[in-house]
């Protein structure tokens, strides 16, 4: 290139450019061609790198989105160091214990990053097959994401002991608000939101996740409340996580007697309708389902509720701690009738949990017509509309199995 403030050639004259073109001809052309090719190659390289980055980003995001929508690709759980969780819980001290149950004790933990978590200790790893199955189940459950289900953040294993790390719920379990020291602090609106939230969480487990997950132990102590008193069902994965030879009470039964459907507790017939049965009116009545202290006669909650329904006096079942100015009797009556539908003796007569959600949110005032539920008393006698069963099967029921669990 050449620059000048004067003309290179005379105006209006013909000039032979051959001498100029021959000078540095090959070198000039090479520079131009090299520059063009180099620029094109650089642009192609940038485009290829950008394409690879975009494809990698989509691949990393795809499993997480797919987990919610039902794709088959699952993310693996986060692995925690056993020592870190031991330190976080102050060596699993009693001061940090949040609760205990048939599946293990739960401790409050503070991680190094300042996050508070709940750590559950399980001792179930006895065989290599059990360990492999457990790891597979942990991977499955860690991909369950729903606003009404407690999220499994990860796990850690040392020998036969396994630690499950869950998100921490500041308000603890629902039973503290129904039967414990915080009874009477929930208003009607909060209770109704808990009812609907639980129904949605169960509907997701039964119908919307990759596989149908049956909780098998729905009760107020397994329902946790967040800062806004939104319900989150806990321990929904333990029925799947535990090997077949581990359960609450025996080798063939997982759950809590008094909160379990008769066909499962007596005959071992398991379906998602077992969870439907456990979805009832405990939250409305403020009583446990296996509490027999009812006056003037001793009777279980479900039996008492049915008698009140027959006598058109369901409003008497409502928890006395609720402010009567906060709810409409017709609304409460409708919810109790929905709960009665969930406790029908015939499994096919019970609604699915997605149908329960629709019934709860529907403004349709059409009357529900539940039939008489099954009652099983402490002597293992079956009363109500149910088929007869052998004494050997019924002998497994050592306490009331009638459930009218309050959600």
Coordinates of C-alpha atoms in Angstrom, one line a residue:
X1 CA 0.0 0.0 0.0
X2 CA 1.1 3.6 -0.7
X3 CA -0.1 6.9 0.5
X4 CA 0.5 10.5 -0.8
X5 CA -1.2 13.9 -0.9
X6 CA -0.2 14.2 -4.6
X7 CA -1.3 12.2 -7.6
X8 CA 0.7 9.1 -8.4
X9 CA 0.2 9.5 -12.2
X10 CA -0.4 12.5 -14.5
X11 CA -4.0 13.5 -15.1
X12 CA -5.5 12.6 -18.4
X13 CA -2.5 10.4 -19.4
X14 CA -2.1 6.7 -20.1
X15 CA 0.5 5.0 -17.9
X16 CA 1.9 1.5 -18.4
X17 CA 1.4 -0.3 -15.0
X18 CA 3.4 -3.4 -16.0
X19 CA 6.5 -2.3 -14.1
X20 CA 4.5 -1.6 -11.0
X21 CA 2.6 -5.0 -11.1
X22 CA 5.7 -7.0 -11.6
X23 CA 7.3 -5.5 -8.5
X24 CA 6.4 -7.8 -5.5
X25 CA 3.7 -9.6 -7.4
X26 CA 3.9 -13.0 -5.8
X27 CA 4.5 -11.7 -2.4
X28 CA 1.5 -9.3 -2.6
X29 CA -0.8 -12.0 -3.9
X30 CA 0.4 -14.5 -1.2
X31 CA -0.3 -12.0 1.5
X32 CA -3.8 -11.3 0.3
X33 CA -4.7 -15.0 -0.2
X34 CA -3.1 -15.9 3.1
X35 CA -5.0 -13.2 4.9
X36 CA -8.3 -14.3 3.4
X37 CA -7.8 -18.0 4.1
X38 CA -6.6 -17.2 7.7
X39 CA -9.7 -15.1 8.3
X40 CA -12.0 -17.8 7.0
X41 CA -10.3 -20.5 9.0
X42 CA -10.5 -18.4 12.2
X43 CA -14.2 -17.7 11.7
X44 CA -14.9 -21.4 11.1
X45 CA -13.0 -22.3 14.2
X46 CA -15.0 -19.8 16.3
X47 CA -18.2 -21.2 14.8
X48 CA -17.3 -24.8 15.6
X49 CA -16.3 -23.9 19.2
X50 CA -19.6 -22.1 19.6
X51 CA -21.6 -25.0 18.2
X52 CA -19.8 -27.5 20.6
X53 CA -20.5 -25.2 23.6
X54 CA -24.2 -24.9 22.8
X55 CA -24.6 -28.6 22.3
X56 CA -22.8 -29.3 25.6
X57 CA -24.9 -26.8 27.4
X58 CA -28.1 -28.3 26.1
X59 CA -27.0 -31.8 26.9
X60 CA -26.3 -30.8 30.6
X61 CA -29.6 -29.1 30.9
X62 CA -31.7 -31.7 29.2
X63 CA -31.8 -34.4 31.9
X64 CA -32.9 -31.9 34.6
X65 CA -35.8 -30.6 32.5
X66 CA -36.7 -34.1 31.3
X67 CA -36.8 -35.4 34.9
X68 CA -39.7 -33.1 35.6
X69 CA -41.5 -33.8 32.3
X70 CA -41.0 -37.6 32.3
X71 CA -37.9 -38.3 30.2
X72 CA -35.9 -41.4 30.9
X73 CA -32.5 -39.8 31.4
X74 CA -31.8 -39.1 35.1
X75 CA -29.2 -37.1 36.9
X76 CA -27.1 -38.9 39.5
X77 CA -27.4 -37.7 43.2
X78 CA -24.9 -35.5 44.9
X79 CA -22.4 -37.5 46.9
X80 CA -21.4 -36.1 50.3
X81 CA -18.4 -37.0 52.4
X82 CA -19.5 -39.0 55.4
X83 CA -17.0 -37.1 57.6
X84 CA -18.5 -33.7 56.5
X85 CA -22.0 -34.8 57.4
X86 CA -20.8 -36.1 60.7
X87 CA -19.2 -32.8 61.5
X88 CA -22.3 -30.9 60.2
X89 CA -24.6 -32.8 62.7
X90 CA -22.1 -32.5 65.6
X91 CA -21.5 -36.2 65.5
X92 CA -25.2 -36.9 65.3
X93 CA -25.8 -35.4 68.7
X94 CA -29.1 -35.5 70.5
X95 CA -29.3 -31.7 70.5
X96 CA -29.4 -31.8 66.7
X97 CA -32.1 -34.6 66.4
X98 CA -35.2 -33.4 64.6
X99 CA -37.2 -36.7 64.9
X100 CA -37.1 -40.4 64.7
X101 CA -39.1 -43.1 63.1
X102 CA -39.1 -46.7 61.8
X103 CA -36.7 -45.9 59.0
X104 CA -34.1 -43.9 61.0
X105 CA -33.3 -40.8 63.0
X106 CA -33.2 -37.4 61.4
X107 CA -30.6 -34.7 62.4
X108 CA -30.2 -31.1 61.7
X109 CA -26.9 -30.3 59.9
X110 CA -25.0 -27.2 58.9
X111 CA -22.8 -27.7 55.9
X112 CA -19.5 -25.9 55.2
X113 CA -21.2 -23.6 52.7
X114 CA -23.7 -22.4 55.4
X115 CA -26.7 -24.3 54.1
X116 CA -28.9 -26.0 56.7
X117 CA -30.0 -29.6 55.8
X118 CA -31.8 -32.6 57.4
X119 CA -29.7 -35.8 57.6
X120 CA -31.4 -39.2 58.0
X121 CA -29.4 -42.2 59.2
X122 CA -30.2 -45.6 57.7
X123 CA -28.6 -48.9 58.4
X124 CA -29.8 -51.1 55.6
X125 CA -26.8 -52.0 53.5
X126 CA -26.1 -55.7 54.3
X127 CA -25.4 -57.2 50.8
X128 CA -23.9 -56.1 47.6
X129 CA -27.3 -56.5 45.9
X130 CA -28.9 -54.3 48.5
X131 CA -26.3 -51.6 47.9
X132 CA -26.7 -51.7 44.2
X133 CA -30.5 -51.5 44.5
X134 CA -30.2 -48.7 47.0
X135 CA -27.9 -46.6 44.8
X136 CA -30.4 -47.1 41.9
X137 CA -33.3 -46.0 44.0
X138 CA -31.4 -43.0 45.3
X139 CA -30.7 -41.9 41.8
X140 CA -34.4 -42.2 41.0
X141 CA -35.7 -40.4 44.0
X142 CA -33.1 -37.6 43.8
X143 CA -34.8 -36.6 40.5
X144 CA -38.2 -36.1 42.0
X145 CA -38.9 -32.4 42.0
X146 CA -42.2 -31.0 43.1
X147 CA -43.1 -28.1 45.4
X148 CA -45.1 -30.4 47.7
X149 CA -42.4 -33.1 48.1
X150 CA -39.3 -32.8 50.3
X151 CA -36.3 -32.9 48.0
X152 CA -33.5 -35.5 48.4
X153 CA -30.3 -33.5 47.9
X154 CA -27.9 -36.4 48.0
X155 CA -26.4 -39.2 50.1
X156 CA -23.4 -40.7 51.7
X157 CA -22.5 -44.3 52.5
X158 CA -20.0 -45.9 54.9
X159 CA -20.2 -49.6 55.4
X160 CA -23.7 -50.7 56.1
X161 CA -24.8 -47.1 57.1
X162 CA -26.3 -44.7 54.6
X163 CA -27.0 -41.0 55.1
X164 CA -29.7 -39.3 53.2
X165 CA -29.5 -35.5 52.9
X166 CA -32.8 -33.6 52.5
X167 CA -33.7 -30.0 52.4
X168 CA -34.5 -28.6 55.8
X169 CA -38.0 -27.5 56.8
X170 CA -38.0 -24.8 59.5
X171 CA -41.5 -25.5 60.8
X172 CA -41.0 -29.2 61.3
X173 CA -43.8 -31.7 60.9
X174 CA -47.6 -31.2 60.7
X175 CA -48.4 -33.3 63.7
X176 CA -46.8 -30.6 65.9
X177 CA -49.5 -28.2 64.8
X178 CA -52.3 -30.8 65.1
X179 CA -51.5 -32.7 68.3
X180 CA -48.4 -31.1 69.7
X181 CA -47.2 -28.0 71.4
X182 CA -48.2 -25.7 68.5
X183 CA -51.7 -26.9 68.2
X184 CA -54.2 -24.2 67.4
X185 CA -51.8 -22.0 65.5
X186 CA -52.9 -23.0 62.0
X187 CA -56.0 -21.2 60.7
X188 CA -58.5 -22.6 58.3
X189 CA -56.9 -21.1 55.1
X190 CA -53.6 -22.6 56.0
X191 CA -55.2 -26.0 56.7
X192 CA -57.0 -26.0 53.4
X193 CA -53.8 -25.1 51.5
X194 CA -52.1 -28.0 53.3
X195 CA -54.9 -30.3 52.2
X196 CA -54.6 -29.3 48.5
X197 CA -50.8 -29.3 48.6
X198 CA -50.7 -32.9 49.9
X199 CA -53.1 -34.0 47.3
X200 CA -51.0 -32.5 44.5
X201 CA -47.8 -34.1 45.9
X202 CA -49.4 -37.5 46.0
X203 CA -50.9 -37.1 42.5
X204 CA -47.4 -36.3 41.2
X205 CA -45.9 -39.4 42.8
X206 CA -48.7 -41.6 41.5
X207 CA -49.3 -40.3 38.0
X208 CA -46.7 -37.7 36.8
X209 CA -43.3 -39.1 37.7
X210 CA -41.3 -41.6 35.6
X211 CA -42.7 -44.5 37.7
X212 CA -45.6 -44.7 40.1
X213 CA -44.3 -44.2 43.7
X214 CA -46.5 -45.3 46.5
X215 CA -45.7 -43.7 49.8
X216 CA -47.4 -46.3 52.1
X217 CA -47.0 -44.2 55.2
X218 CA -49.0 -41.0 54.8
X219 CA -49.6 -39.4 58.2
X220 CA -49.1 -35.9 59.7
X221 CA -45.6 -36.7 61.1
X222 CA -44.5 -37.4 57.5
X223 CA -45.7 -34.0 56.3
X224 CA -43.3 -31.1 56.8
X225 CA -44.1 -27.4 56.6
X226 CA -41.8 -24.7 55.0
X227 CA -41.5 -21.1 56.1
X228 CA -44.8 -20.3 54.4
X229 CA -46.6 -23.3 55.8
X230 CA -46.7 -25.0 52.5
X231 CA -46.8 -28.8 52.9
X232 CA -44.0 -31.1 51.7
X233 CA -44.4 -34.8 51.9
X234 CA -41.4 -36.5 53.5
X235 CA -40.0 -40.1 53.3
X236 CA -41.9 -40.7 50.1
X237 CA -38.9 -42.6 48.7
X238 CA -38.1 -44.8 51.7
X239 CA -40.7 -47.4 50.7
X240 CA -38.7 -47.9 47.5
X241 CA -35.2 -47.3 49.1
X242 CA -35.5 -49.9 51.7
X243 CA -34.8 -53.5 50.7
X244 CA -37.7 -56.0 50.8
X245 CA -36.7 -57.4 54.2
X246 CA -36.8 -54.0 56.0
X247 CA -40.0 -52.2 57.0
X248 CA -41.7 -50.5 59.9
X249 CA -43.2 -53.6 61.5
X250 CA -42.6 -56.8 59.7
X251 CA -41.0 -58.4 56.6
X252 CA -44.3 -58.0 54.6
X253 CA -45.7 -54.7 55.7
X254 CA -44.4 -51.1 55.5
X255 CA -46.4 -48.4 57.2
X256 CA -48.1 -47.5 60.4
X257 CA -51.0 -49.5 61.6
X258 CA -53.9 -47.1 62.1
X259 CA -52.9 -45.2 58.9
X260 CA -53.1 -48.0 56.4
X261 CA -55.7 -49.3 54.1
X262 CA -57.3 -52.7 55.2
X263 CA -56.6 -54.5 51.9
X264 CA -52.9 -53.8 52.3
X265 CA -52.5 -54.3 56.0
X266 CA -54.5 -57.6 56.0
X267 CA -54.0 -59.1 52.5
X268 CA -50.8 -57.3 51.4
X269 CA -52.6 -55.8 48.3
X270 CA -50.6 -52.7 47.4
X271 CA -51.7 -50.0 45.0
X272 CA -51.7 -46.2 44.9
X273 CA -55.2 -46.3 46.4
X274 CA -53.5 -47.2 49.7
X275 CA -52.2 -43.6 49.8
X276 CA -55.6 -42.4 48.9
X277 CA -57.1 -44.2 51.8
X278 CA -54.6 -42.5 54.1
X279 CA -55.7 -39.1 52.9
X280 CA -58.5 -38.0 55.3
X281 CA -59.7 -35.7 58.0
X282 CA -57.1 -35.8 60.7
X283 CA -56.2 -32.2 60.0
X284 CA -59.8 -31.1 60.4
X285 CA -60.7 -33.1 63.5
X286 CA -57.4 -32.5 65.3
X287 CA -57.3 -36.1 66.4
X288 CA -55.1 -39.1 65.5
X289 CA -56.8 -41.8 63.5
X290 CA -56.1 -44.5 66.1
X291 CA -57.2 -42.4 69.1
X292 CA -60.1 -44.2 70.8
X293 CA -60.8 -41.6 73.5
X294 CA -64.1 -40.5 72.2
X295 CA -67.1 -39.9 74.4
X296 CA -69.7 -41.1 75.3
X297 CA -68.5 -44.4 73.9
X298 CA -65.1 -45.7 72.8
X299 CA -64.8 -45.7 69.0
X300 CA -62.2 -45.0 66.4
X301 CA -62.1 -41.8 64.4
X302 CA -63.3 -43.3 61.1
X303 CA -66.2 -45.0 62.8
X304 CA -67.1 -41.8 64.7
X305 CA -66.9 -39.8 61.5
X306 CA -69.2 -42.1 59.6
X307 CA -71.9 -42.0 62.4
X308 CA -71.7 -38.2 62.3
X309 CA -72.2 -38.3 58.5
X310 CA -75.2 -40.6 58.8
X311 CA -76.7 -38.2 61.4
X312 CA -75.9 -35.2 59.2
X313 CA -73.7 -33.7 61.9
X314 CA -70.3 -33.6 60.3
X315 CA -69.6 -30.1 61.6
X316 CA -69.1 -31.7 65.0
X317 CA -65.9 -33.4 63.7
X318 CA -64.2 -30.0 63.1
X319 CA -61.2 -29.2 65.4
X320 CA -62.4 -27.1 68.2
X321 CA -59.2 -25.0 68.0
X322 CA -60.3 -23.5 64.7
X323 CA -62.1 -20.2 64.7
X324 CA -65.6 -20.8 63.5
X325 CA -65.7 -17.4 61.8
X326 CA -62.9 -18.4 59.4
X327 CA -64.7 -21.2 57.6
X328 CA -68.0 -22.0 56.0
X329 CA -69.7 -25.1 57.3
X330 CA -70.6 -26.1 53.7
X331 CA -67.0 -26.0 52.7
X332 CA -65.8 -28.1 55.6
X333 CA -68.7 -30.6 55.1
X334 CA -67.6 -31.0 51.4
X335 CA -64.0 -31.7 52.4
X336 CA -65.0 -34.3 55.0
X337 CA -67.2 -36.1 52.4
X338 CA -64.2 -36.1 50.0
X339 CA -62.2 -37.7 52.8
X340 CA -64.9 -40.3 53.3
X341 CA -64.7 -41.1 49.6
X342 CA -61.0 -41.8 50.0
X343 CA -61.7 -44.4 52.7
X344 CA -64.2 -46.5 50.7
X345 CA -64.0 -50.3 51.3
X346 CA -63.9 -51.1 47.6
X347 CA -60.6 -50.0 46.2
X348 CA -62.1 -49.1 42.8
X349 CA -64.5 -46.7 44.5
X350 CA -61.8 -44.5 45.8
X351 CA -60.8 -41.5 43.6
X352 CA -57.3 -41.0 42.3
X353 CA -55.3 -38.2 43.9
X354 CA -55.6 -36.1 40.7
X355 CA -59.4 -36.5 41.0
X356 CA -59.2 -35.5 44.6
X357 CA -57.4 -32.3 43.6
X358 CA -60.2 -31.5 41.2
X359 CA -62.9 -32.2 43.8
X360 CA -61.1 -30.0 46.4
X361 CA -60.8 -27.0 44.0
X362 CA -64.2 -27.4 42.3
X363 CA -66.9 -25.0 43.2
X364 CA -69.5 -27.5 42.1
X365 CA -71.8 -28.1 45.1
X366 CA -73.1 -31.4 43.9
X367 CA -73.5 -33.8 46.8
X368 CA -70.9 -36.6 47.2
X369 CA -72.3 -40.0 48.2
X370 CA -69.7 -42.1 50.0
X371 CA -70.6 -45.6 51.3
X372 CA -69.9 -47.1 54.7
X373 CA -66.1 -47.6 55.2
X374 CA -64.4 -50.7 56.6
X375 CA -63.6 -50.7 60.4
X376 CA -61.0 -52.9 62.0
X377 CA -60.9 -52.7 65.8
X378 CA -58.1 -53.6 68.2
X379 CA -59.4 -57.2 68.5
X380 CA -58.9 -57.6 64.7
X381 CA -62.6 -57.8 64.1
X382 CA -63.7 -56.4 60.7
X383 CA -66.9 -54.4 60.7
X384 CA -68.6 -52.6 57.9
X385 CA -68.9 -53.4 54.2
X386 CA -65.9 -55.7 53.5
X387 CA -65.4 -59.3 52.4
X388 CA -64.6 -61.9 55.1
X389 CA -60.9 -62.8 55.6
X390 CA -59.2 -65.6 57.4
X391 CA -58.3 -65.3 61.0
X392 CA -54.6 -65.8 60.2
X393 CA -54.6 -62.8 57.9
X394 CA -56.6 -60.6 60.3
X395 CA -54.3 -61.5 63.2
X396 CA -51.7 -59.1 61.7
X397 CA -53.8 -56.1 62.7
X398 CA -53.0 -55.6 66.3
X399 CA -54.4 -52.1 66.6
X400 CA -57.0 -50.1 64.7
X401 CA -56.4 -49.9 61.0
X402 CA -59.4 -47.7 60.3
X403 CA -58.0 -44.5 58.8
X404 CA -59.6 -41.1 58.4
X405 CA -56.4 -39.2 58.1
X406 CA -56.8 -35.6 57.9
X407 CA -55.6 -33.8 54.9

